[in-house]
Coordinates of C-alpha atoms (C1' of nucleotides) in Angstrom, one line a residue:
Chain W
M29 CA 17.0 5.7 -13.5
K30 CA 13.8 4.5 -15.5
L31 CA 15.1 1.3 -16.5
K32 CA 11.9 -0.1 -18.1
S33 CA 11.7 3.2 -20.0
I34 CA 15.1 2.8 -21.3
L35 CA 14.1 -0.7 -22.3
N36 CA 10.9 0.1 -24.0
Q37 CA 12.7 2.9 -26.1
I38 CA 14.9 0.2 -27.5
I39 CA 12.1 -2.1 -28.3
K40 CA 10.2 0.9 -29.9
D41 CA 13.3 1.7 -32.1
T42 CA 13.6 -1.7 -33.3
F43 CA 9.9 -1.6 -34.5
V44 CA 10.6 1.6 -36.4
K45 CA 14.2 0.2 -38.0
A46 CA 12.0 -3.1 -38.8
G47 CA 9.1 -1.2 -40.2
I48 CA 6.7 -2.8 -38.1
E49 CA 3.7 -0.7 -37.6
A50 CA 2.2 -1.4 -34.3
K51 CA 2.8 0.2 -31.0
P52 CA 4.8 -2.2 -28.8
I53 CA 3.7 -3.0 -25.4
S54 CA 5.9 -2.5 -22.5
V55 CA 8.7 -4.8 -21.5
S56 CA 7.9 -6.8 -18.4
E57 CA 10.4 -8.1 -15.6
A58 CA 11.2 -11.9 -16.5
S59 CA 9.2 -14.2 -14.7
K60 CA 12.0 -16.3 -13.5
P61 CA 15.7 -16.0 -13.6
E62 CA 16.2 -18.5 -16.6
F63 CA 14.4 -16.1 -18.7
G64 CA 16.9 -13.2 -18.1
D65 CA 16.1 -10.1 -16.4
Y66 CA 13.3 -8.4 -18.7
Q67 CA 11.1 -9.9 -21.4
F68 CA 9.3 -8.8 -24.3
N69 CA 6.1 -10.6 -25.0
G70 CA 4.6 -8.4 -27.6
A71 CA 5.4 -10.8 -30.7
M72 CA 2.7 -13.1 -30.1
A73 CA -0.1 -10.5 -30.2
L74 CA 1.1 -9.2 -33.4
S75 CA 1.4 -12.5 -35.6
K76 CA -2.1 -12.3 -36.9
K77 CA -2.0 -8.5 -37.5
L78 CA 1.4 -8.6 -39.4
G79 CA 0.8 -12.4 -41.0
K80 CA 4.0 -13.5 -39.7
T81 CA 4.7 -16.2 -37.2
P82 CA 5.7 -14.7 -33.6
R83 CA 9.0 -16.1 -33.8
E84 CA 9.6 -14.4 -37.1
I85 CA 8.4 -11.0 -35.6
A86 CA 10.6 -11.7 -32.6
S87 CA 13.5 -12.4 -34.7
Q88 CA 13.0 -9.3 -36.7
I89 CA 12.8 -7.3 -33.6
I90 CA 16.1 -8.9 -32.1
A91 CA 17.9 -8.1 -35.4
N92 CA 17.1 -4.6 -35.0
I93 CA 18.4 -4.0 -31.6
G94 CA 21.8 -3.2 -32.9
D95 CA 24.5 -2.2 -30.7
T96 CA 23.6 -1.3 -27.2
E97 CA 25.8 -1.4 -24.3
L98 CA 23.3 -2.3 -21.6
I99 CA 22.0 -5.6 -23.2
S100 CA 24.3 -8.5 -23.3
K101 CA 22.0 -11.3 -24.6
T102 CA 18.7 -11.8 -26.0
E103 CA 16.7 -15.1 -27.1
I104 CA 13.5 -16.3 -28.4
A105 CA 11.9 -18.8 -26.4
G106 CA 8.8 -20.6 -26.7
P107 CA 6.1 -19.4 -29.0
G108 CA 7.7 -16.1 -29.3
F109 CA 8.8 -14.7 -26.1
I110 CA 12.1 -12.3 -26.3
N111 CA 14.2 -12.8 -23.1
I112 CA 16.6 -10.1 -22.4
W113 CA 19.7 -10.3 -20.4
L114 CA 21.3 -6.9 -19.3
D115 CA 25.0 -6.6 -19.4
S116 CA 26.6 -7.0 -16.2
K117 CA 29.4 -4.5 -16.6
W118 CA 26.9 -1.8 -17.7
V119 CA 24.7 -2.7 -14.6
A120 CA 28.0 -2.6 -12.5
S121 CA 28.9 0.8 -13.8
R122 CA 25.3 2.4 -13.1
L123 CA 25.7 0.8 -9.8
D124 CA 28.9 2.9 -9.2
E125 CA 27.0 6.1 -10.3
M126 CA 24.2 5.3 -8.0
R127 CA 26.4 4.8 -5.1
L128 CA 27.7 8.3 -5.4
D129 CA 24.4 10.0 -6.0
D130 CA 22.1 10.9 -2.9
R131 CA 19.2 10.4 -5.0
L132 CA 20.3 6.8 -6.2
L133 CA 20.0 7.8 -9.8
I134 CA 16.2 8.5 -9.3
E135 CA 15.0 11.4 -11.3
K136 CA 13.1 14.5 -9.8
N137 CA 10.2 15.4 -12.2
T138 CA 10.8 18.1 -14.3
T139 CA 7.1 19.4 -14.2
P140 CA 6.1 19.1 -10.8
M141 CA 2.5 18.2 -10.3
T142 CA 0.8 20.0 -7.6
T143 CA -0.6 17.5 -5.6
V144 CA -3.0 17.7 -2.7
V145 CA -3.1 14.8 -0.3
D146 CA -6.3 14.6 2.1
Y147 CA -5.7 12.5 4.9
S148 CA -6.0 11.6 8.6
S149 CA -8.9 13.9 9.0
P150 CA -9.8 13.0 12.5
N151 CA -13.0 14.2 14.1
M152 CA -12.3 16.6 17.0
A153 CA -15.1 15.6 19.0
K154 CA -13.5 12.2 20.0
Q155 CA -10.1 10.7 20.5
M156 CA -8.1 9.2 17.5
H157 CA -8.7 5.4 17.3
V158 CA -7.5 2.8 15.0
G159 CA -10.0 3.9 12.2
H160 CA -7.6 6.8 11.5
L161 CA -4.5 4.8 11.1
R162 CA -4.7 3.8 7.9
S163 CA -5.6 7.2 6.1
T164 CA -2.9 8.7 8.3
I165 CA -0.1 6.3 7.6
I166 CA -0.9 5.6 3.9
G167 CA -1.5 9.5 3.2
D168 CA 1.7 10.3 5.1
T169 CA 3.7 7.9 2.6
L170 CA 2.1 9.3 -0.4
V171 CA 3.1 12.4 0.6
R172 CA 6.7 11.5 1.1
L173 CA 6.7 9.5 -2.2
F174 CA 5.2 12.3 -4.3
D175 CA 7.6 14.8 -2.8
F176 CA 10.6 12.7 -3.1
L177 CA 9.7 12.1 -7.0
G178 CA 9.7 15.7 -7.4
D179 CA 5.7 16.9 -7.0
E180 CA 4.6 20.0 -5.3
V181 CA 2.8 18.4 -2.6
I182 CA 0.2 20.2 -0.2
L183 CA -1.0 18.5 2.8
Q184 CA -4.5 18.8 3.8
N185 CA -6.1 17.7 7.5
H186 CA -9.6 17.8 6.9
I187 CA -10.6 18.0 10.6
G188 CA -14.2 17.5 11.5
D189 CA -14.7 20.3 13.8
W190 CA -18.2 21.5 13.2
G191 CA -21.5 19.9 13.8
T192 CA -24.4 19.7 16.4
Q193 CA -22.3 17.6 18.8
F194 CA -20.0 20.7 19.4
G195 CA -22.7 22.4 21.3
M196 CA -23.0 19.8 23.9
L197 CA -19.4 19.3 24.4
I198 CA -18.7 23.2 24.7
A199 CA -21.6 23.4 27.4
Y200 CA -20.2 20.3 29.2
M201 CA -16.8 21.8 29.0
E202 CA -18.2 25.1 30.8
S203 CA -19.9 23.3 33.3
S204 CA -17.2 21.0 34.3
G205 CA -15.3 24.0 34.9
E206 CA -11.9 22.0 35.5
D207 CA -8.7 22.9 33.7
T208 CA -9.6 22.4 30.0
Y209 CA -6.6 20.3 28.9
S210 CA -6.9 17.6 31.6
S211 CA -10.4 17.1 31.5
L212 CA -10.1 16.6 27.8
G213 CA -7.5 14.1 28.7
D214 CA -9.7 11.5 27.7
L215 CA -11.9 12.8 25.1
E216 CA -13.6 9.5 24.7
Q217 CA -14.6 9.6 28.3
F218 CA -15.6 13.4 28.1
Y219 CA -18.1 12.7 25.4
K220 CA -19.7 9.7 26.9
D221 CA -20.0 12.0 30.2
A222 CA -21.6 15.0 28.3
K223 CA -24.0 12.8 26.7
I224 CA -25.1 11.2 29.9
K225 CA -25.8 14.6 31.2
F226 CA -27.6 15.5 27.9
D227 CA -29.8 12.8 28.3
S228 CA -30.5 13.1 32.0
D229 CA -30.5 17.0 32.5
S230 CA -33.0 18.9 30.9
D231 CA -31.8 22.2 31.5
F232 CA -28.3 21.2 30.3
A233 CA -29.7 19.8 27.3
N234 CA -31.5 23.1 26.5
T235 CA -28.0 25.0 27.2
A236 CA -26.3 22.5 24.9
R237 CA -29.1 23.1 22.1
E238 CA -28.8 27.0 22.5
Y239 CA -25.2 26.8 22.1
V240 CA -25.4 25.1 19.0
V241 CA -27.5 28.1 17.6
R242 CA -25.4 30.4 19.0
L243 CA -22.4 28.9 17.6
Q244 CA -23.6 28.8 14.1
S245 CA -24.7 32.4 14.4
G246 CA -21.3 33.4 15.3
D247 CA -21.8 34.2 18.9
D248 CA -18.4 35.4 20.6
Y249 CA -18.7 33.5 23.7
C250 CA -19.6 30.2 22.1
L251 CA -17.2 30.7 19.5
K252 CA -14.3 31.4 21.9
L253 CA -15.2 28.1 24.2
W254 CA -15.4 25.9 21.0
Q255 CA -12.0 27.3 19.8
Q256 CA -10.7 26.3 23.0
F257 CA -12.0 22.9 22.8
I258 CA -10.6 22.5 19.1
G259 CA -7.4 23.8 20.2
V260 CA -7.1 21.0 23.0
S261 CA -8.3 18.4 20.8
L262 CA -6.1 19.1 17.8
T263 CA -2.9 19.1 20.4
H264 CA -4.1 15.6 21.2
C265 CA -3.8 14.7 17.7
E266 CA -0.5 16.2 17.5
D267 CA 0.7 14.0 19.9
I268 CA -0.2 11.1 18.0
Y269 CA 1.1 12.4 14.9
A270 CA 4.5 13.0 16.8
E271 CA 4.4 9.6 18.2
L272 CA 3.8 8.2 14.5
G273 CA 6.4 10.7 13.1
V274 CA 3.9 12.0 10.5
L275 CA 4.5 15.2 8.8
L276 CA 1.1 16.4 9.4
G277 CA 1.4 19.8 11.4
R278 CA -1.3 22.9 12.4
N279 CA -0.1 24.5 9.2
D280 CA -1.8 21.6 7.3
V281 CA -5.2 21.8 9.2
R282 CA -7.7 22.9 7.0
A283 CA -11.0 22.4 8.8
E284 CA -14.4 21.7 7.7
S285 CA -15.5 24.7 9.4
S286 CA -13.3 26.8 7.5
Y287 CA -15.6 26.3 4.4
N288 CA -18.7 27.4 6.3
E289 CA -18.8 30.7 4.6
C290 CA -18.7 29.5 0.9
L291 CA -21.5 27.0 1.5
P292 CA -24.6 29.2 0.5
A293 CA -22.7 30.2 -2.7
I294 CA -21.9 26.7 -3.5
A295 CA -25.5 25.6 -3.3
K296 CA -26.5 28.7 -5.0
E297 CA -24.1 28.1 -7.9
L298 CA -25.0 24.6 -8.5
K299 CA -28.6 25.7 -8.7
A300 CA -28.0 28.6 -11.0
K301 CA -26.3 26.0 -13.4
G302 CA -29.2 23.6 -13.4
I303 CA -27.1 21.1 -11.7
A304 CA -29.0 20.9 -8.5
T305 CA -32.6 20.7 -8.3
E306 CA -35.1 20.5 -5.4
S307 CA -36.4 16.9 -4.4
D308 CA -38.6 16.4 -1.2
G309 CA -37.3 19.8 0.0
A310 CA -33.8 19.1 -0.4
L311 CA -31.5 20.5 -2.8
C312 CA -29.9 17.8 -4.6
V313 CA -27.7 16.6 -7.5
F314 CA -28.5 13.4 -9.2
V315 CA -25.5 11.5 -10.5
D316 CA -25.7 8.6 -13.2
G317 CA -25.4 5.3 -11.5
S318 CA -26.4 6.1 -8.2
D319 CA -29.9 5.8 -7.2
T320 CA -29.3 8.3 -4.2
P321 CA -28.6 11.9 -4.8
L322 CA -25.8 14.1 -3.5
I323 CA -27.7 16.6 -1.2
V324 CA -26.3 19.9 -1.1
Q325 CA -28.8 21.7 1.3
K326 CA -31.1 20.2 3.8
G327 CA -35.0 20.7 3.8
D328 CA -34.4 23.2 6.7
G329 CA -31.7 25.0 4.8
G330 CA -28.7 23.6 6.5
F331 CA -25.6 22.1 4.9
L332 CA -24.1 18.9 4.8
Y333 CA -20.7 17.2 4.5
A334 CA -21.3 16.8 0.9
T335 CA -21.4 20.8 0.3
T336 CA -18.4 21.0 2.5
D337 CA -16.4 18.6 0.5
L338 CA -17.7 20.6 -2.8
A339 CA -16.2 23.6 -1.3
A340 CA -13.0 22.0 -0.6
I341 CA -12.5 20.9 -3.6
K342 CA -13.1 23.8 -5.5
Y343 CA -10.7 25.4 -3.0
R344 CA -8.3 23.0 -3.7
A345 CA -8.5 23.2 -7.6
R346 CA -8.8 27.2 -7.8
E347 CA -6.9 28.1 -4.7
L348 CA -4.4 25.9 -4.5
E349 CA -4.2 25.1 -7.9
A350 CA -4.0 21.3 -7.7
Q351 CA -3.5 18.9 -10.6
R352 CA -4.1 15.9 -8.4
I353 CA -6.3 15.6 -5.5
S354 CA -5.9 12.5 -3.2
Y355 CA -8.4 11.4 -0.8
V356 CA -7.2 9.0 1.5
V357 CA -10.4 7.8 3.0
D358 CA -11.8 4.3 3.7
A359 CA -13.7 2.3 1.3
R360 CA -16.8 2.8 2.7
Q361 CA -17.0 6.2 1.0
S362 CA -16.5 5.0 -2.3
G363 CA -20.0 6.0 -3.4
H364 CA -19.6 9.5 -1.9
F365 CA -16.5 10.3 -3.8
K366 CA -17.8 8.9 -7.2
Q367 CA -20.8 11.6 -6.7
L368 CA -18.5 14.1 -5.5
F369 CA -15.8 14.0 -8.1
D370 CA -18.8 13.7 -10.9
V371 CA -20.4 16.9 -9.4
A372 CA -17.2 19.0 -9.1
K373 CA -16.4 18.4 -12.8
R374 CA -19.7 18.9 -14.1
A375 CA -20.1 22.1 -11.9
G376 CA -16.6 23.3 -13.3
F377 CA -15.3 23.5 -9.7
V378 CA -12.6 21.4 -11.1
N379 CA -11.2 21.4 -14.4
K380 CA -11.4 18.1 -16.5
S381 CA -7.8 17.6 -16.5
V382 CA -7.3 17.5 -12.8
I383 CA -6.7 13.9 -11.3
L384 CA -9.4 13.2 -8.6
E385 CA -8.7 9.9 -6.9
H386 CA -10.4 8.3 -3.8
V387 CA -7.6 6.2 -2.5
S388 CA -9.6 3.9 -0.6
F389 CA -8.8 1.5 1.8
G390 CA -10.4 -1.6 3.8
M391 CA -11.0 -1.9 7.2
M392 CA -8.7 -3.4 10.1
L393 CA -9.7 -6.9 11.5
D394 CA -8.6 -8.5 14.4
K395 CA -7.0 -12.1 14.3
S396 CA -10.4 -13.9 14.0
G397 CA -11.5 -11.6 11.1
R398 CA -13.8 -9.4 13.0
P399 CA -13.8 -5.4 13.2
F400 CA -10.9 -4.7 15.7
K401 CA -12.2 -3.9 18.7
T402 CA -11.1 -3.8 22.8
R403 CA -12.3 -6.7 24.6
D404 CA -15.4 -5.0 25.6
G405 CA -16.3 -4.0 22.2
G406 CA -15.3 -0.3 22.3
T407 CA -12.9 1.2 19.7
V408 CA -9.1 1.0 20.4
K409 CA -7.5 4.2 20.9
L410 CA -4.7 4.8 18.7
A411 CA -2.4 5.9 21.6
N412 CA -3.2 2.7 23.4
L413 CA -2.2 0.8 20.3
L414 CA 0.9 2.5 19.9
D415 CA 2.0 2.4 23.2
E416 CA 1.4 -1.4 23.1
A417 CA 3.4 -1.8 19.9
V418 CA 6.3 0.0 21.9
A419 CA 5.9 -2.0 25.0
R420 CA 5.9 -5.2 22.8
A421 CA 9.1 -4.4 20.9
K422 CA 11.0 -3.4 24.1
Q423 CA 10.2 -6.7 25.6
M424 CA 11.4 -8.4 22.5
I425 CA 14.7 -6.5 22.7
E426 CA 15.4 -6.9 26.2
E427 CA 14.8 -10.6 25.8
R428 CA 17.4 -10.4 23.1
G429 CA 19.8 -8.5 25.2
T430 CA 22.0 -6.9 22.6
Q431 CA 21.3 -3.2 23.1
K432 CA 22.6 -0.9 25.7
P433 CA 20.2 -0.2 28.5
E434 CA 20.1 3.6 27.6
D435 CA 19.0 2.8 24.1
I436 CA 16.4 0.5 24.6
D437 CA 13.5 3.1 24.6
E438 CA 14.6 4.6 21.6
V439 CA 14.9 1.4 19.7
A440 CA 11.6 -0.2 21.0
H441 CA 10.1 3.1 19.7
T442 CA 11.6 2.6 16.2
I443 CA 10.8 -1.0 16.1
G444 CA 7.3 -0.8 17.5
I445 CA 6.2 2.1 15.5
G446 CA 7.8 0.9 12.2
A447 CA 6.1 -2.3 12.7
V448 CA 2.6 -0.9 12.9
K449 CA 3.5 1.5 10.1
Y450 CA 4.6 -1.4 8.0
A451 CA 1.8 -3.6 8.6
E452 CA -0.6 -0.9 7.2
L453 CA 1.6 -0.3 4.1
S454 CA 2.5 -3.9 3.1
V455 CA -0.8 -5.2 2.3
N456 CA -2.8 -3.9 -0.8
R457 CA -4.7 -0.9 0.7
Q458 CA -8.2 -1.8 -1.3
S459 CA -8.7 -4.9 1.0
N460 CA -9.4 -5.5 4.7
Y461 CA -6.6 -6.5 6.8
I462 CA -5.8 -8.6 9.7
F463 CA -3.9 -6.9 12.3
D464 CA -1.9 -9.5 14.3
W465 CA 0.6 -8.6 16.6
N466 CA 2.6 -11.7 16.5
K467 CA 2.9 -11.3 12.5
I468 CA 3.6 -7.8 12.6
L469 CA 6.1 -8.0 15.1
S470 CA 7.7 -10.8 13.7
F471 CA 11.6 -11.0 12.1
D472 CA 10.3 -13.3 9.8
G473 CA 8.6 -12.7 6.4
N474 CA 7.7 -9.4 4.9
T475 CA 7.6 -7.4 7.8
S476 CA 9.6 -4.1 8.9
L477 CA 12.2 -5.9 11.3
Y478 CA 13.2 -8.0 8.4
L479 CA 14.3 -5.1 6.6
Q480 CA 15.8 -3.3 9.6
Y481 CA 17.7 -6.5 10.5
A482 CA 18.9 -6.6 6.8
Y483 CA 19.9 -3.1 7.1
A484 CA 21.7 -3.6 10.7
R485 CA 23.4 -6.5 9.2
I486 CA 24.9 -4.5 6.6
Q487 CA 26.0 -1.9 9.0
S488 CA 27.5 -4.7 11.0
I489 CA 29.6 -5.6 8.0
L490 CA 30.7 -2.1 7.3
R491 CA 31.7 -1.4 11.1
S492 CA 33.6 -4.7 11.0
H493 CA 35.6 -3.5 7.7
G494 CA 36.2 -0.2 9.5
T495 CA 37.9 1.8 6.9
K496 CA 36.4 3.8 3.8
L497 CA 35.2 2.0 1.0
E498 CA 37.1 1.6 -2.2
G499 CA 37.1 0.2 -5.6
K500 CA 34.4 -0.5 -8.2
I501 CA 31.4 -2.8 -8.1
L502 CA 32.1 -6.1 -10.2
L503 CA 29.2 -8.2 -10.6
I504 CA 30.5 -11.8 -11.4
D505 CA 28.6 -14.4 -9.2
E506 CA 24.9 -14.7 -10.4
L507 CA 23.5 -13.7 -7.2
E508 CA 25.4 -10.5 -7.4
V509 CA 24.2 -9.8 -10.8
R510 CA 20.7 -10.3 -9.8
L511 CA 21.2 -8.0 -6.6
G512 CA 22.5 -5.6 -9.0
V513 CA 19.7 -5.3 -11.6
M514 CA 17.2 -5.4 -8.5
L515 CA 18.9 -2.3 -7.1
L516 CA 18.5 -0.3 -10.4
K517 CA 14.9 -1.0 -10.4
I518 CA 14.0 1.3 -7.4
E519 CA 12.8 4.4 -9.6
D520 CA 10.5 2.0 -11.4
V521 CA 9.1 0.6 -8.5
L522 CA 8.5 4.1 -6.9
R523 CA 7.1 5.4 -10.0
S524 CA 4.3 2.9 -10.4
A525 CA 3.5 3.1 -6.6
S526 CA 3.1 6.9 -7.0
R527 CA 1.0 6.5 -10.1
E528 CA -1.4 4.1 -8.6
S529 CA -1.1 5.3 -5.0
M530 CA 0.0 1.9 -4.0
P531 CA 2.5 1.9 -1.1
H532 CA 2.8 -2.1 -1.3
Y533 CA 4.7 -2.0 -4.5
V534 CA 7.4 -0.3 -2.4
T535 CA 7.3 -2.9 0.7
S536 CA 7.2 -5.7 -1.7
Y537 CA 10.1 -4.4 -3.6
L538 CA 12.3 -3.9 -0.3
Y539 CA 11.2 -7.2 0.9
E540 CA 12.3 -8.8 -2.3
L541 CA 15.4 -6.6 -2.5
S542 CA 16.4 -7.7 1.3
T543 CA 15.7 -11.5 0.8
L544 CA 18.0 -11.2 -2.2
F545 CA 20.8 -9.5 -0.3
M546 CA 20.5 -12.1 2.4
K547 CA 20.8 -15.0 0.1
F548 CA 23.9 -13.1 -1.3
Y549 CA 25.3 -12.6 1.8
E550 CA 25.1 -16.3 2.8
H551 CA 26.5 -17.6 -0.4
N552 CA 29.2 -14.9 -0.9
P553 CA 31.7 -14.2 1.8
I554 CA 32.6 -10.5 2.3
L555 CA 35.2 -10.2 4.7
K556 CA 36.3 -13.8 5.3
N557 CA 40.1 -14.4 4.6
N558 CA 40.4 -15.8 1.3
V559 CA 38.3 -13.2 -0.4
D560 CA 40.1 -11.4 -3.4
P561 CA 40.6 -7.8 -2.2
K562 CA 38.8 -6.5 -5.5
I563 CA 36.0 -9.0 -4.7
R564 CA 35.7 -8.0 -1.1
D565 CA 35.6 -4.1 -1.9
S566 CA 33.1 -4.7 -4.6
R567 CA 30.7 -6.9 -2.2
L568 CA 31.3 -4.2 0.4
L569 CA 30.3 -1.4 -2.0
L570 CA 27.2 -3.5 -3.3
A571 CA 26.0 -4.2 0.5
D572 CA 26.5 -0.6 1.1
L573 CA 24.2 0.4 -1.6
T574 CA 21.6 -2.3 -0.8
A575 CA 21.6 -0.7 2.7
K576 CA 21.3 2.8 1.1
T577 CA 18.5 1.7 -1.1
I578 CA 16.6 -0.1 2.1
R579 CA 17.0 3.3 3.9
Q580 CA 15.7 5.3 1.2
G581 CA 12.7 3.0 0.7
L582 CA 12.0 2.9 4.2
D583 CA 12.3 6.6 4.6
I584 CA 9.8 7.1 2.0
L585 CA 7.5 4.8 4.1
G586 CA 8.2 7.0 7.3
I587 CA 10.0 4.2 8.8
K588 CA 13.4 4.6 10.6
V589 CA 16.5 2.1 10.2
L590 CA 18.7 1.2 13.0
D591 CA 22.7 0.6 12.9
K592 CA 22.2 -2.3 15.2
L593 CA 19.7 -4.7 16.2
Chain G
rG1 C1' -34.0 -5.1 -3.9
rC2 C1' -29.9 -2.3 -6.0
rA3 C1' -24.8 -0.6 -6.3
rC4 C1' -19.6 -1.3 -5.0
rU5 C1' -16.0 -4.6 -3.5
rC6 C1' -13.5 -9.3 -2.5
rG7 C1' -13.1 -14.8 -3.2
rU8 C1' -5.4 -17.6 -5.0
rA9 C1' -1.8 -23.6 -0.3
rG10 C1' -4.5 -25.4 6.3
rC11 C1' -3.6 -19.6 8.0
rU12 C1' -1.9 -14.4 6.4
rC13 C1' -0.9 -12.3 1.8
rA14 C1' 2.0 -11.2 -3.4
rG15 C1' 0.8 -11.9 -8.3
rC16 C1' 2.0 -4.8 -12.3
rU17 C1' -1.2 -2.8 -18.6
rG18 C1' -3.6 -10.8 -20.1
rG19 C1' 2.1 -14.7 -21.4
rA20 C1' 6.2 -19.8 -20.0
rU21 C1' 5.7 -25.1 -14.7
rA22 C1' 0.6 -19.6 -10.1
rG23 C1' 4.7 -17.2 -5.9
rA24 C1' 6.2 -15.6 -0.6
rG25 C1' 5.9 -15.9 4.9
rC26 C1' 3.5 -18.7 9.0
rA27 C1' 2.5 -23.7 10.4
rC28 C1' 4.6 -28.9 9.8
rC29 C1' 9.4 -32.1 8.2
rC30 C1' 14.6 -32.3 7.3
rG31 C1' 19.7 -29.8 6.7
rC32 C1' 23.6 -25.6 7.6
rC33 C1' 26.8 -21.8 13.0
rU34 C1' 35.5 -22.9 15.4
rU35 C1' 35.4 -17.3 11.2
rC36 C1' 31.2 -11.3 8.5
rU37 C1' 24.5 -10.5 13.4
rA38 C1' 21.3 -18.3 12.8
rA39 C1' 16.0 -12.6 14.4
rG40 C1' 19.7 -15.7 9.0
rC41 C1' 20.1 -19.4 4.7
rG42 C1' 19.1 -24.2 1.8
rG43 C1' 15.6 -28.2 0.9
rG44 C1' 10.6 -30.8 1.5
rC45 C1' 5.2 -30.9 2.1
rG46 C1' 1.1 -28.3 0.6
rG47 C1' -3.2 -25.2 -5.3
rU48 C1' -9.5 -27.7 -9.8
rC49 C1' -6.7 -19.5 -8.4
rU50 C1' -15.0 -20.2 -5.5
rC51 C1' -17.9 -22.3 -9.8
rA52 C1' -19.9 -22.0 -14.7
rG53 C1' -19.6 -20.1 -19.6
rG54 C1' -17.3 -16.2 -23.3
rU55 C1' -13.3 -13.4 -25.7
rU56 C1' -7.9 -15.1 -27.0
rC57 C1' -2.5 -18.5 -30.0
rG58 C1' -2.6 -17.9 -24.6
rA59 C1' -6.9 -16.2 -18.7
rA60 C1' -5.6 -16.1 -11.5
rU61 C1' -5.8 -11.4 -14.7
rC62 C1' -10.6 -9.2 -19.1
rC63 C1' -16.2 -10.0 -20.2
rU64 C1' -21.4 -12.4 -18.5
rG65 C1' -23.8 -15.3 -15.0
rA66 C1' -24.1 -18.2 -10.5
rC67 C1' -22.5 -19.0 -5.4
rG68 C1' -20.2 -16.9 -0.9
rG69 C1' -18.1 -12.8 2.2
rG70 C1' -17.9 -7.7 3.2
rU71 C1' -19.6 -2.5 2.6
rG72 C1' -22.8 1.1 1.3
rU73 C1' -27.9 2.6 0.0
rA74 C1' -31.9 10.8 0.9
rC75 C1' -31.4 15.1 4.2
rC76 C1' -25.2 12.2 10.3
rA77 C1' -19.8 12.6 9.0

RNA sequence: GCACUCGUAGCUCAGCUGGAUAGAGCACCCGCCUUCUAAGCGGGCGGUCUCAGGUUCGAAUCCUGACGGGUGUACCA
């Protein structure tokens, strides 16, 4: 439920009733429990405009709140804050509705927005490395989030499958003559070997160069080799996707090369519209605020990634009818996207109303704050990173010794992959972040394990109880009320995370929810002997609803829960 | 040089459209398991929110400048 909107509407109504001619600002969550559940801080700002003291305005607002079942108490505090307490009976009955609803009272958008999410986008010439992790994980969460809230989501994996290096790669693949799949088992090595041969063997280099030309002119033989190469490389990516449990599949691939045919028309159209002009022999679009232009066509007639991106954005807006296009790409390309969006709108490839956003993110750094590399300075392959995560998780649970031997591998996988994903998602995506194994695989603090532990603890209580849950939720203790209100906030959190493409809003919420539950649990016994049956039933229901909310939140993050830890 | 971005506790990070005494986790110190998972909970220590101005009743948040870090800067993607 959209709790904040409901409260905002109440405040808005009081403005009308009181004849206050101003637009109220939004209520905000109370900064402290003593200040209630929500607070309205708009009275101070209106003081000058209305010629009244903030406290006068505040009391005018309060006087007009009238009879509403969801607010139990209001007060004017300090200079003119209005503190608002929700009625615990009202909260309790909403929670009773929530636990009977699969969607936890989270509404589905009545008018779905067609949203394209462009993410992962690995280069087919190389193995996936840690640089692809953030895009893949953040993008996947956005897809799940948008979809859950009811938007029409279209996944786009804009794989890099075109460029001069493929001439060399297919020539080398041909000459190595081995079984293609196994020889491409380590793409990184394959690329290096090809490069060595290219640099040392002039006949091979000539063949490679010839293959680039033949490839670009549509030669059947080279195209066949190239398709074979891309096919194998893509399968490697799919292995990683399966390991990570992300949604991307072969149907979501819309490769760079698929836009090749449209590129001349894009350049022509930009030129015809007078948007692109020639400069130093290249066809360029100059954009206000950038001193370097977006180059649409090279001096030699070739096209660049900017042209491909323009073709792609046009395809997404026109063919896919996207109303929102999100590019989950690292922050270094912010300049490029600024130009791209400007040109796309100016050229009319995309309507003005379409939301174009660069969901940018920072770099992954190691513990000492340097770019995350292997000991010898190479890029860390994603496959190795994920293997290490699972291996470390396995070691931990073996030491703990609470899992059955046959379950260990699966549990280790859930924990290890979950920890890596959560680490990516829980920090503000815009800044660089430090990747530290000890931190991400910890049970303390804002980690996936802490949430999984909270969930597992609740499952354990439910198992001990055994029988079906009964009764109603009663909110008596202060911690119960706070937990209850927190549970009702989930939709507001998901909505703002979706609006701003900020997955860490969700992780922060889940962490706060889990810590609140832990406190509640420590202070309010559930199954102990002296607990009144009605209260016991209520607390069981509250625990169960908390678990469901954690599970739903983690599901949107693409992280699995465990019944036992 | 120019552009973008960041600067919050010893470390890693939250802090939403400006609001009350700036919050977590780690580390360090102290307490809590005969009973629901102690991978937990409670308490303590720790801050000139880089600095200087400005706007405002009110600034970590907005604006300007300085300093410091990162990134990008014409035919690679």
